[in-house]
Tab-separated table of C-alpha atoms in Angstrom:
chain	number	residue	atom	x	y	z
A	1	MET	CA	32.694	-15.171	0.790
A	2	SER	CA	29.179	-14.183	1.553
A	3	ARG	CA	28.381	-13.469	5.146
A	4	GLN	CA	25.164	-15.093	6.143
A	5	ILE	CA	23.088	-13.320	8.668
A	6	GLY	CA	20.722	-15.794	10.213
A	7	ARG	CA	17.367	-14.341	9.338
A	8	SER	CA	14.291	-16.253	8.346
A	9	VAL	CA	13.344	-15.341	4.820
A	10	ASP	CA	9.621	-14.963	4.373
A	11	PRO	CA	9.168	-13.226	1.052
A	12	LYS	CA	6.229	-11.167	2.302
A	13	LYS	CA	7.887	-9.919	5.475
A	14	VAL	CA	10.438	-7.244	6.203
A	15	SER	CA	12.792	-7.203	9.132
A	16	GLY	CA	11.178	-5.800	12.234
A	17	GLU	CA	14.252	-3.671	12.867
A	18	LEU	CA	14.032	-1.992	9.490
A	19	PHE	CA	10.368	-1.262	10.057
A	20	THR	CA	10.807	0.079	13.571
A	21	LEU	CA	13.827	2.194	12.591
A	22	THR	CA	12.012	3.656	9.601
A	23	TYR	CA	9.030	4.569	11.696
A	24	GLY	CA	11.282	6.029	14.385
A	25	ALA	CA	13.063	8.179	11.803
A	26	LEU	CA	9.697	9.488	10.626
A	27	VAL	CA	8.585	10.408	14.137
A	28	SER	CA	11.813	12.255	14.904
A	29	GLN	CA	11.551	14.093	11.596
A	30	LEU	CA	8.030	15.221	12.485
A	31	ILE	CA	9.142	16.344	15.936
A	32	LYS	CA	11.735	18.518	14.198
A	33	ASP	CA	9.180	19.845	11.700
A	34	TYR	CA	6.415	20.768	14.125
A	35	GLU	CA	6.689	22.818	17.277
A	36	ASN	CA	3.689	21.313	18.922
A	37	GLU	CA	3.426	17.615	19.744
A	38	ASP	CA	-0.320	17.650	19.202
A	39	ASP	CA	0.459	18.556	15.609
A	40	VAL	CA	2.840	15.610	15.386
A	41	ASN	CA	0.073	13.327	16.635
A	42	LYS	CA	-2.339	14.770	14.097
A	43	GLN	CA	0.139	14.358	11.281
A	44	LEU	CA	0.836	10.740	12.264
A	45	ASP	CA	-2.881	10.068	12.337
A	46	LYS	CA	-3.307	11.621	8.904
A	47	MET	CA	-0.457	9.595	7.431
A	48	GLY	CA	-1.909	6.480	9.017
A	49	TYR	CA	-5.251	7.252	7.421
A	50	ASN	CA	-3.637	7.494	3.984
A	51	ILE	CA	-1.978	4.129	4.586
A	52	GLY	CA	-5.176	2.571	5.944
A	53	VAL	CA	-7.330	3.398	2.929
A	54	ARG	CA	-4.868	1.538	0.701
A	55	LEU	CA	-3.958	-1.213	3.136
A	56	ILE	CA	-7.597	-2.312	3.449
A	57	GLU	CA	-7.714	-3.213	-0.245
A	58	ASP	CA	-4.652	-5.412	0.092
A	59	PHE	CA	-6.242	-6.910	3.185
A	60	LEU	CA	-9.534	-7.663	1.407
A	61	ALA	CA	-7.756	-9.073	-1.623
A	62	ARG	CA	-5.522	-11.356	0.433
A	63	SER	CA	-7.754	-12.419	3.285
A	64	ASN	CA	-10.975	-13.094	1.403
A	65	VAL	CA	-12.861	-11.727	4.367
A	66	GLY	CA	-16.281	-10.450	3.379
A	67	ARG	CA	-18.468	-7.899	5.114
A	68	CYS	CA	-18.756	-8.336	8.866
A	69	HIS	CA	-22.220	-8.774	10.377
A	70	ASP	CA	-21.619	-6.749	13.492
A	71	PHE	CA	-19.010	-4.747	15.366
A	72	ARG	CA	-17.960	-7.788	17.409
A	73	GLU	CA	-17.062	-9.661	14.277
A	74	THR	CA	-15.190	-6.582	13.030
A	75	ALA	CA	-13.188	-6.489	16.277
A	76	ASP	CA	-12.249	-10.139	15.870
A	77	VAL	CA	-11.189	-9.716	12.262
A	78	ILE	CA	-9.072	-6.641	13.090
A	79	SER	CA	-7.188	-8.531	15.750
A	80	LYS	CA	-6.937	-12.070	14.414
A	81	VAL	CA	-6.616	-11.364	10.711
A	82	GLY	CA	-5.543	-7.738	10.281
A	83	PHE	CA	-2.929	-7.281	13.015
A	84	LYS	CA	-1.772	-10.833	12.466
A	85	MET	CA	-1.249	-10.310	8.747
A	86	PHE	CA	0.502	-6.953	8.887
A	87	LEU	CA	2.337	-6.874	12.207
A	88	GLY	CA	2.447	-10.525	13.236
A	89	ILE	CA	0.667	-9.929	16.525
A	90	THR	CA	-2.829	-10.727	17.788
A	91	PRO	CA	-4.041	-8.093	20.237
A	92	VAL	CA	-6.600	-9.132	22.845
A	93	VAL	CA	-10.104	-7.789	22.194
A	94	THR	CA	-11.652	-6.714	25.469
A	95	ASN	CA	-13.392	-4.048	27.589
A	96	TRP	CA	-16.622	-4.008	25.567
A	97	SER	CA	-19.026	-1.234	26.403
A	98	PRO	CA	-22.488	-2.460	27.494
A	99	ALA	CA	-23.977	-1.234	24.205
A	100	GLY	CA	-21.382	-3.185	22.233
A	101	ASP	CA	-20.244	-0.106	20.350
A	102	GLU	CA	-16.828	0.296	21.989
A	103	PHE	CA	-13.952	-2.062	22.668
A	104	SER	CA	-10.226	-2.103	23.345
A	105	LEU	CA	-7.301	-3.810	21.696
A	106	LEU	CA	-4.574	-4.748	24.154
A	107	LEU	CA	-1.057	-4.988	22.754
A	108	GLU	CA	1.548	-6.689	24.861
A	109	ASN	CA	4.263	-6.007	22.337
A	110	ASN	CA	3.979	-3.044	20.069
A	111	PRO	CA	6.313	-3.648	17.099
A	112	LEU	CA	6.521	0.099	16.437
A	113	THR	CA	8.165	0.692	19.784
A	114	ASP	CA	10.657	-2.188	19.961
A	115	PHE	CA	13.872	-0.755	21.432
A	116	VAL	CA	12.371	2.733	21.490
A	117	GLU	CA	12.693	4.851	24.593
A	118	LEU	CA	10.883	8.118	24.834
A	119	PRO	CA	13.147	10.818	26.251
A	120	ASP	CA	11.670	13.046	28.973
A	121	GLY	CA	9.625	16.003	27.871
A	122	HIS	CA	7.447	14.233	25.344
A	123	SER	CA	4.398	13.709	27.501
A	124	ASN	CA	1.989	14.870	24.790
A	125	LEU	CA	3.458	12.741	22.048
A	126	SER	CA	1.417	9.711	21.074
A	127	TYR	CA	4.334	7.885	19.490
A	128	SER	CA	2.380	5.126	17.766
A	129	ASN	CA	-0.489	7.366	16.720
A	130	ILE	CA	-0.120	6.245	13.116
A	131	MET	CA	-1.943	3.036	14.129
A	132	CYS	CA	-5.075	4.985	14.993
A	133	GLY	CA	-5.044	6.546	11.545
A	134	VAL	CA	-4.498	3.216	9.816
A	135	LEU	CA	-7.450	1.658	11.652
A	136	ARG	CA	-9.661	4.697	11.048
A	137	GLY	CA	-8.837	4.819	7.334
A	138	ALA	CA	-9.225	1.090	6.788
A	139	LEU	CA	-12.556	0.935	8.609
A	140	GLU	CA	-13.894	3.971	6.788
A	141	MET	CA	-13.388	2.137	3.504
A	142	VAL	CA	-15.668	-0.646	4.718
A	143	GLN	CA	-18.317	1.903	5.640
A	144	LEU	CA	-17.517	2.142	9.344
A	145	ASP	CA	-16.974	5.529	10.909
A	146	VAL	CA	-14.922	4.738	14.002
A	147	ASP	CA	-13.123	6.872	16.558
A	148	VAL	CA	-9.704	5.427	17.443
A	149	ARG	CA	-7.323	6.570	20.170
A	150	PHE	CA	-4.644	5.359	22.579
A	151	GLU	CA	-5.925	4.799	26.073
A	152	GLN	CA	-2.702	3.426	27.593
A	153	ASP	CA	0.828	3.238	26.267
A	154	GLN	CA	3.751	1.179	27.577
A	155	LEU	CA	6.095	3.872	26.263
A	156	LYS	CA	4.599	6.187	28.854
A	157	GLY	CA	5.014	3.727	31.679
A	158	ASP	CA	1.622	2.005	31.473
A	159	ASN	CA	1.570	-1.767	31.957
A	160	ILE	CA	-0.012	-2.423	28.631
A	161	THR	CA	-0.736	-0.632	25.381
A	162	GLU	CA	-4.445	-0.138	24.836
A	163	ILE	CA	-6.178	1.169	21.717
A	164	ARG	CA	-9.825	2.151	22.131
A	165	LEU	CA	-12.225	1.929	19.191
A	166	LYS	CA	-15.645	3.538	19.291
A	167	PHE	CA	-18.254	2.928	16.609
A	168	ILE	CA	-19.848	6.193	15.470
A	169	LYS	CA	-21.974	5.360	12.461
A	170	ARG	CA	-22.313	3.292	9.327
A	171	LEU	CA	-21.454	5.198	6.163
A	172	GLU	CA	-23.745	4.797	3.164
A	173	ASP	CA	-22.849	4.381	-0.487
A	174	ALA	CA	-22.960	7.622	-2.405
A	175	VAL	CA	-26.081	7.991	-4.506
A	176	PRO	CA	-25.649	10.181	-7.561
A	177	VAL	CA	-27.740	13.320	-7.806
A	178	GLY	CA	-31.126	12.713	-9.355
A	179	GLU	CA	-31.330	9.128	-8.122
A	180	ASP	CA	-33.718	7.809	-5.555
B	1	MET	CA	8.429	-8.961	11.425
B	2	ALA	CA	6.158	-6.607	9.571
B	3	ASP	CA	4.384	-7.162	6.321
B	4	GLU	CA	6.136	-5.706	3.309
B	5	VAL	CA	2.997	-4.014	1.994
B	6	LEU	CA	2.714	-2.065	5.211
B	7	PHE	CA	6.375	-1.154	4.942
B	8	GLU	CA	6.108	-0.015	1.328
B	9	LEU	CA	3.034	2.076	2.081
B	10	LEU	CA	4.889	3.643	5.009
B	11	HIS	CA	7.826	4.485	2.781
B	12	TYR	CA	5.551	6.005	0.122
B	13	GLU	CA	3.646	7.984	2.715
B	14	ILE	CA	6.895	9.406	4.115
B	15	VAL	CA	7.915	10.394	0.592
B	16	SER	CA	4.602	12.039	-0.145
B	17	HIS	CA	4.528	13.839	3.204
B	18	ILE	CA	8.010	15.286	2.807
B	19	CYS	CA	7.606	16.165	-0.867
B	20	ASN	CA	4.150	17.707	-0.493
B	21	SER	CA	4.814	19.695	2.634
B	22	SER	CA	7.542	21.747	0.967
B	23	ASN	CA	7.097	24.366	-1.746
B	24	GLU	CA	7.652	23.745	-5.406
B	25	GLU	CA	11.070	25.446	-5.436
B	26	ASP	CA	11.978	23.363	-2.438
B	27	LYS	CA	12.227	20.145	-4.414
B	28	ALA	CA	15.946	19.827	-3.794
B	29	SER	CA	15.498	20.296	-0.081
B	30	SER	CA	12.813	17.619	0.199
B	31	ILE	CA	15.066	15.210	-1.667
B	32	SER	CA	17.924	15.932	0.716
B	33	LYS	CA	15.565	15.602	3.686
B	34	LEU	CA	14.550	12.142	2.472
B	35	GLU	CA	18.179	11.263	1.910
B	36	ALA	CA	19.071	12.336	5.457
B	37	LEU	CA	16.202	10.263	6.815
B	38	GLY	CA	17.502	7.239	4.929
B	39	TYR	CA	21.005	7.948	6.225
B	40	ARG	CA	19.881	7.751	9.847
B	41	ILE	CA	17.991	4.515	9.228
B	42	GLY	CA	20.930	2.987	7.337
B	43	LEU	CA	23.356	3.881	10.086
B	44	SER	CA	21.327	2.261	12.876
B	45	LEU	CA	20.321	-0.694	10.762
B	46	VAL	CA	23.860	-1.638	9.762
B	47	GLU	CA	24.958	-1.529	13.384
B	48	ARG	CA	22.351	-4.138	14.212
B	49	LEU	CA	23.058	-6.236	11.157
B	50	THR	CA	26.797	-6.433	11.668
B	51	LYS	CA	27.075	-6.664	15.408
B	52	ASP	CA	28.140	-10.318	15.279
B	53	ASN	CA	30.205	-10.008	12.126
B	54	PRO	CA	33.943	-9.589	11.914
B	55	ARG	CA	35.240	-6.433	10.231
B	56	PHE	CA	35.283	-6.367	6.472
B	57	LYS	CA	38.718	-6.771	4.957
B	58	ASP	CA	38.490	-3.978	2.380
B	59	ASP	CA	36.138	-1.643	0.516
B	60	LEU	CA	35.187	-4.288	-2.026
B	61	ASP	CA	34.285	-6.704	0.735
B	62	THR	CA	32.091	-4.033	2.303
B	63	MET	CA	30.405	-3.350	-1.042
B	64	LYS	CA	29.641	-7.030	-1.413
B	65	PHE	CA	27.949	-6.932	1.940
B	66	ILE	CA	25.834	-3.964	0.785
B	67	CYS	CA	24.908	-5.777	-2.438
B	68	LYS	CA	23.971	-9.007	-0.729
B	69	ASP	CA	22.932	-8.989	2.904
B	70	PHE	CA	22.053	-5.342	3.246
B	71	TRP	CA	20.016	-5.234	0.048
B	72	MET	CA	18.362	-8.509	0.990
B	73	THR	CA	17.266	-7.042	4.313
B	74	LEU	CA	15.910	-3.944	2.624
B	75	TYR	CA	14.413	-5.244	-0.592
B	76	LYS	CA	14.375	-9.043	-0.461
B	77	LYS	CA	16.772	-9.408	-3.343
B	78	GLN	CA	20.410	-8.880	-4.138
B	79	ILE	CA	21.931	-6.210	-6.341
B	80	ASP	CA	22.221	-7.684	-9.842
B	81	ASN	CA	25.530	-6.206	-10.843
B	82	LEU	CA	28.464	-4.565	-9.074
B	83	ARG	CA	31.154	-2.693	-10.973
B	84	THR	CA	34.081	-0.590	-9.866
B	85	ASN	CA	36.796	1.521	-11.481
B	86	HIS	CA	39.138	0.526	-8.636
B	87	GLN	CA	39.498	4.201	-7.774
B	88	GLY	CA	36.757	4.491	-5.259
B	89	VAL	CA	33.744	4.472	-7.560
B	90	TYR	CA	31.256	1.609	-7.329
B	91	VAL	CA	28.145	1.159	-9.431
B	92	LEU	CA	25.386	-1.063	-8.070
B	93	GLN	CA	22.764	-2.057	-10.575
B	94	ASP	CA	19.363	-3.385	-9.582
B	95	ASN	CA	17.415	-4.557	-12.635
B	96	ARG	CA	14.111	-4.611	-10.814
B	97	PHE	CA	14.319	-2.146	-7.995
B	98	LYS	CA	11.587	-3.026	-5.530
B	99	LEU	CA	10.213	0.458	-4.961
B	100	LEU	CA	9.929	1.145	-8.674
B	101	THR	CA	8.488	-2.128	-9.967
B	102	LEU	CA	4.913	-1.239	-9.101
B	103	ILE	CA	5.158	2.351	-10.261
B	104	SER	CA	6.133	1.894	-13.864
B	105	GLN	CA	7.805	-0.396	-16.322
B	106	GLY	CA	8.990	2.186	-18.768
B	107	LYS	CA	9.120	5.943	-19.021
B	108	GLN	CA	5.810	6.836	-17.382
B	109	TYR	CA	6.175	8.724	-14.054
B	110	MET	CA	9.906	9.083	-14.781
B	111	ASP	CA	10.054	12.571	-13.269
B	112	MET	CA	8.845	11.090	-9.982
B	113	ALA	CA	11.626	8.507	-9.731
B	114	PRO	CA	14.078	10.726	-7.737
B	115	ARG	CA	11.576	10.916	-4.874
B	116	TYR	CA	11.591	7.190	-4.427
B	117	LEU	CA	15.354	6.856	-4.747
B	118	ALA	CA	16.400	9.497	-2.228
B	119	MET	CA	15.817	7.379	0.856
B	120	PRO	CA	17.540	4.298	-0.627
B	121	CYS	CA	20.587	6.464	-1.475
B	122	GLY	CA	20.632	7.665	2.122
B	123	LEU	CA	20.282	4.098	3.390
B	124	ILE	CA	23.398	3.058	1.461
B	125	ARG	CA	25.384	6.109	2.564
B	126	GLY	CA	24.308	5.567	6.180
B	127	ALA	CA	25.240	1.890	6.132
B	128	LEU	CA	28.652	2.629	4.614
B	129	SER	CA	29.254	5.360	7.125
B	130	GLY	CA	28.472	2.899	9.905
B	131	LEU	CA	31.116	0.623	8.413
B	132	GLY	CA	33.694	3.401	8.344
B	133	ILE	CA	33.378	4.534	4.740
B	134	VAL	CA	32.495	8.125	3.919
B	135	SER	CA	30.792	8.376	0.537
B	136	VAL	CA	28.479	10.221	-1.797
B	137	VAL	CA	25.645	8.136	-3.235
B	138	THR	CA	23.541	9.064	-6.243
B	139	ALA	CA	20.953	7.170	-8.260
B	140	GLU	CA	20.199	7.048	-11.941
B	141	VAL	CA	17.256	5.599	-13.848
B	142	SER	CA	16.879	5.286	-17.576
B	143	ALA	CA	13.853	3.012	-17.677
B	144	MET	CA	11.966	1.853	-14.632
B	145	PRO	CA	12.151	-0.426	-12.762
B	146	ALA	CA	15.923	-0.746	-13.397
B	147	CYS	CA	18.121	1.550	-11.400
B	148	LYS	CA	21.815	2.297	-10.821
B	149	PHE	CA	23.316	3.527	-7.581
B	150	GLN	CA	26.708	5.169	-7.845
B	151	ILE	CA	28.874	5.255	-4.767
B	152	GLN	CA	31.853	7.578	-4.670
B	153	ILE	CA	34.137	6.928	-1.744
B	154	GLN	CA	35.511	10.099	-0.174
B	155	ARG	CA	39.084	9.743	0.982
B	156	LEU	CA	39.771	11.832	4.011
C	1	MET	CA	-17.202	-16.004	-27.176
C	2	THR	CA	-15.878	-12.621	-26.343
C	3	ILE	CA	-15.543	-9.818	-23.865
C	4	PHE	CA	-16.933	-6.400	-24.656
C	5	ASN	CA	-16.013	-3.894	-21.991
C	6	LEU	CA	-15.181	-3.183	-18.367
C	7	TYR	CA	-16.157	-0.413	-15.967
C	8	ILE	CA	-14.580	0.169	-12.546
C	9	PHE	CA	-16.408	2.520	-10.173
C	10	ASP	CA	-15.333	3.586	-6.708
C	11	ARG	CA	-17.867	3.873	-3.919
C	12	ASN	CA	-18.462	7.532	-4.685
C	13	GLY	CA	-19.649	6.649	-8.163
C	14	THR	CA	-16.539	7.947	-9.906
C	15	CYS	CA	-15.668	5.868	-12.929
C	16	LEU	CA	-12.020	5.042	-12.217
C	17	TYR	CA	-11.496	3.139	-15.395
C	18	TYR	CA	-13.288	2.163	-18.569
C	19	THR	CA	-12.003	0.116	-21.448
C	20	GLU	CA	-13.493	-1.880	-24.294
C	21	TRP	CA	-12.406	-4.697	-26.584
C	22	ASN	CA	-14.981	-5.989	-29.037
C	23	ARG	CA	-17.751	-3.527	-28.504
C	24	ARG	CA	-19.057	-2.680	-31.949
C	25	ASN	CA	-22.086	-0.548	-31.120
C	26	GLN	CA	-21.805	2.557	-28.996
C	27	SER	CA	-24.596	3.829	-26.804
C	28	GLY	CA	-24.898	7.098	-28.689
C	29	ILE	CA	-24.444	9.194	-25.567
C	30	SER	CA	-21.298	10.685	-24.091
C	31	LYS	CA	-19.105	8.442	-21.995
C	32	GLU	CA	-19.767	10.559	-18.907
C	33	GLU	CA	-23.496	10.137	-19.439
C	34	GLU	CA	-23.085	6.406	-19.972
C	35	PHE	CA	-21.027	6.024	-16.763
C	36	LYS	CA	-23.660	7.883	-14.799
C	37	LEU	CA	-26.448	5.727	-16.178
C	38	MET	CA	-24.509	2.553	-15.587
C	39	TYR	CA	-23.711	3.470	-11.992
C	40	GLY	CA	-27.290	4.515	-11.333
C	41	MET	CA	-28.673	1.342	-12.834
C	42	ILE	CA	-26.335	-0.833	-10.744
C	43	LEU	CA	-27.371	0.933	-7.544
C	44	SER	CA	-31.045	0.492	-8.427
C	45	ILE	CA	-30.696	-3.185	-9.334
C	46	LYS	CA	-28.733	-3.824	-6.149
C	47	SER	CA	-31.314	-2.249	-3.925
C	48	PHE	CA	-34.220	-3.840	-5.810
C	49	CYS	CA	-32.620	-7.298	-5.602
C	50	SER	CA	-32.124	-7.122	-1.883
C	51	ARG	CA	-35.640	-5.756	-1.368
C	52	LEU	CA	-37.218	-8.618	-3.295
C	53	SER	CA	-35.097	-11.339	-1.790
C	54	PRO	CA	-37.144	-13.904	0.180
C	55	THR	CA	-34.181	-14.666	2.456
C	56	ASP	CA	-31.037	-12.800	3.458
C	57	LEU	CA	-28.909	-12.135	0.419
C	58	LYS	CA	-25.295	-13.094	0.606
C	59	ASP	CA	-23.682	-11.722	-2.518
C	60	GLY	CA	-26.683	-9.876	-3.888
C	61	PHE	CA	-26.853	-8.975	-7.549
C	62	LEU	CA	-24.391	-10.989	-9.657
C	63	SER	CA	-25.340	-10.726	-13.329
C	64	TYR	CA	-28.074	-10.253	-15.895
C	65	ARG	CA	-28.433	-11.533	-19.418
C	66	THR	CA	-30.046	-10.221	-22.573
C	67	SER	CA	-30.196	-11.971	-25.922
C	68	LYS	CA	-26.936	-10.300	-26.951
C	69	TYR	CA	-24.783	-9.776	-23.905
C	70	LYS	CA	-24.303	-10.676	-20.268
C	71	LEU	CA	-23.426	-8.164	-17.565
C	72	HIS	CA	-21.309	-9.435	-14.655
C	73	PHE	CA	-21.130	-7.470	-11.449
C	74	TYR	CA	-18.652	-7.760	-8.574
C	75	GLU	CA	-18.426	-5.499	-5.567
C	76	THR	CA	-15.682	-5.501	-2.935
C	77	ALA	CA	-16.322	-4.863	0.764
C	78	SER	CA	-14.705	-1.476	0.190
C	79	GLY	CA	-17.413	-0.576	-2.313
C	80	LEU	CA	-15.412	-0.867	-5.521
C	81	LYS	CA	-17.678	-1.974	-8.334
C	82	PHE	CA	-16.486	-3.972	-11.315
C	83	ILE	CA	-18.806	-4.396	-14.292
C	84	LEU	CA	-17.773	-6.698	-17.100
C	85	ASN	CA	-19.856	-7.250	-20.215
C	86	THR	CA	-19.371	-10.425	-22.206
C	87	ASP	CA	-21.318	-12.328	-24.800
C	88	ILE	CA	-24.039	-14.623	-23.479
C	89	ASN	CA	-21.981	-17.827	-23.484
C	90	ALA	CA	-19.253	-16.606	-21.166
C	91	GLY	CA	-20.431	-18.457	-18.069
C	92	ASN	CA	-19.524	-17.319	-14.558
C	93	MET	CA	-16.844	-14.596	-14.567
C	94	ARG	CA	-16.781	-13.952	-10.824
C	95	ASP	CA	-13.395	-15.553	-10.213
C	96	ASN	CA	-11.941	-13.654	-13.131
C	97	ILE	CA	-13.175	-10.319	-11.840
C	98	GLN	CA	-11.834	-11.199	-8.415
C	99	GLN	CA	-8.456	-11.802	-10.092
C	100	ILE	CA	-8.648	-8.401	-11.744
C	101	TYR	CA	-9.301	-6.851	-8.351
C	102	SER	CA	-6.658	-8.635	-6.291
C	103	ASN	CA	-3.887	-9.196	-8.801
C	104	ILE	CA	-4.230	-6.203	-11.081
C	105	TYR	CA	-6.056	-3.398	-9.293
C	106	VAL	CA	-4.551	-3.896	-5.827
C	107	GLU	CA	-1.066	-4.642	-7.160
C	108	ASN	CA	-0.875	-1.873	-9.739
C	109	VAL	CA	-3.129	0.883	-8.463
C	110	ILE	CA	-3.322	0.543	-4.682
C	111	LYS	CA	0.405	-0.166	-4.362
C	112	ASN	CA	1.428	2.504	-6.850
C	113	PRO	CA	1.853	5.796	-5.002
C	114	GLU	CA	1.536	7.684	-8.291
C	115	CYS	CA	-2.043	6.440	-8.660
C	116	LYS	CA	-4.133	8.774	-6.550
C	117	LEU	CA	-7.199	7.127	-5.056
C	118	GLY	CA	-10.588	8.311	-6.261
C	119	GLN	CA	-9.146	9.560	-9.538
C	120	GLN	CA	-9.159	8.084	-13.007
C	121	ILE	CA	-6.492	5.441	-13.432
C	122	THR	CA	-3.846	6.565	-15.888
C	123	SER	CA	-1.114	4.052	-15.101
C	124	GLU	CA	0.098	2.387	-18.281
C	125	LEU	CA	1.329	-0.560	-16.257
C	126	PHE	CA	-2.199	-1.183	-14.982
C	127	GLN	CA	-3.642	-0.864	-18.481
C	128	THR	CA	-1.142	-3.291	-19.953
C	129	LYS	CA	-1.602	-5.866	-17.201
C	130	LEU	CA	-5.371	-5.699	-17.491
C	131	ASP	CA	-5.358	-5.926	-21.263
C	132	ASP	CA	-2.953	-8.889	-21.220
C	133	TYR	CA	-5.108	-10.661	-18.677
C	134	ILE	CA	-8.397	-10.182	-20.521
C	135	ARG	CA	-6.887	-11.221	-23.854
C	136	SER	CA	-5.458	-14.363	-22.238
C	137	LEU	CA	-8.873	-15.570	-21.075
C	138	PRO	CA	-10.545	-18.437	-22.952
C	139	GLN	CA	-13.733	-16.339	-22.931
C	140	PHE	CA	-11.943	-13.786	-25.074
C	141	ALA	CA	-10.604	-16.253	-27.602
C	142	THR	CA	-13.095	-16.383	-30.444
C	143	LYS	CA	-14.275	-13.147	-31.868
C	144	LEU	CA	-17.831	-12.596	-33.008
C	145	SER	CA	-18.209	-13.552	-36.620
């Protein structure tokens, strides 16, 4: 007899547990591989970047979202379409800088850290740093050079998880040598 | 709930990180590293999946669980065929193994297949270990995306 | 009606993929040279179109037509450029190119870890899927007499 485990079956979704456990296994592997936790953070960011540059194409193909007019629209799309599509959450967009070139995403529940507890002695580790890389890579592919970092992290005892995004510049299409 | 594309890209990125960070002659060690990673995930995952389930009555019953529920959780489909020699060897055949379907439908990239099968082998071994069965799991591909996992139960 | 050829460029101007079906005349220059000229021409037309536009352009340059062929252009927000040449009766191919992008390129290149981004596409699976799709189109059906 087949044992049914009561799980909703959405063909495009994987179990949150599987995802969180896989990510956790990666982070602990990196902690073993590198002596320095800054290097772990860097590696997570790099891997996130590699994911982001591919993920954006799937995002564009599925969402039918065109180019955004300004950074505010970009912020909205990241939260309401991007996070929603890939992680099932909608972070709050807030804390805009006066110039409108910086904002924060507030995550009440970070799916990467469900049932994760950081043991003592990992104060430099930015556990979810892969997210920064994903955002950076994805935005770079739509010609936005953006600096992304964690400002607050519930894993470290903060009340909320906050990702800060700062617009640096717009990237231009490559023009081949000899062209105007 | 995470999107499966994100999950697949994460898996591929883990594979590429582990395989590219080791030297050429270290191929075997990166495969076993991936397998060990899968083992840890499989072990924790099966604990969560079976916490409300009664114990399985025998090895075959456990294998059926791996073929159905466990595979469903991992790859959104069941194993297509389960065979056993009744002496502790089980062969699980997946005719369209999820992680291979987008890579190739034939012989192209064949030499890369072991990279993508190491973690799944570890996942099976980890899950079985969590259910009290010690085993060795290997994978075999003759034409992608079909794939066979062989489980050899180790009697202690 | 028929379809002649397809170019896919990434945003750095690298030709990721080129294939042809019923193209009978060649340009008489090397493929590399042809790719360069094609990419350069597309960039120029794009910039010229937006400069001349009396109002804000939404999609920008879409296609041009000669007496013998029609060139269809589609660009994604990520800067991928698809160029499809058909005969002049093919009509609007935008939806078809969009299909090639989302169902064939994203599925078989982006999601295939063996396809390295920014490099020529060598996946046979991609080639087969693309070829099957193009040949299944009504625009492909009748060959030039």
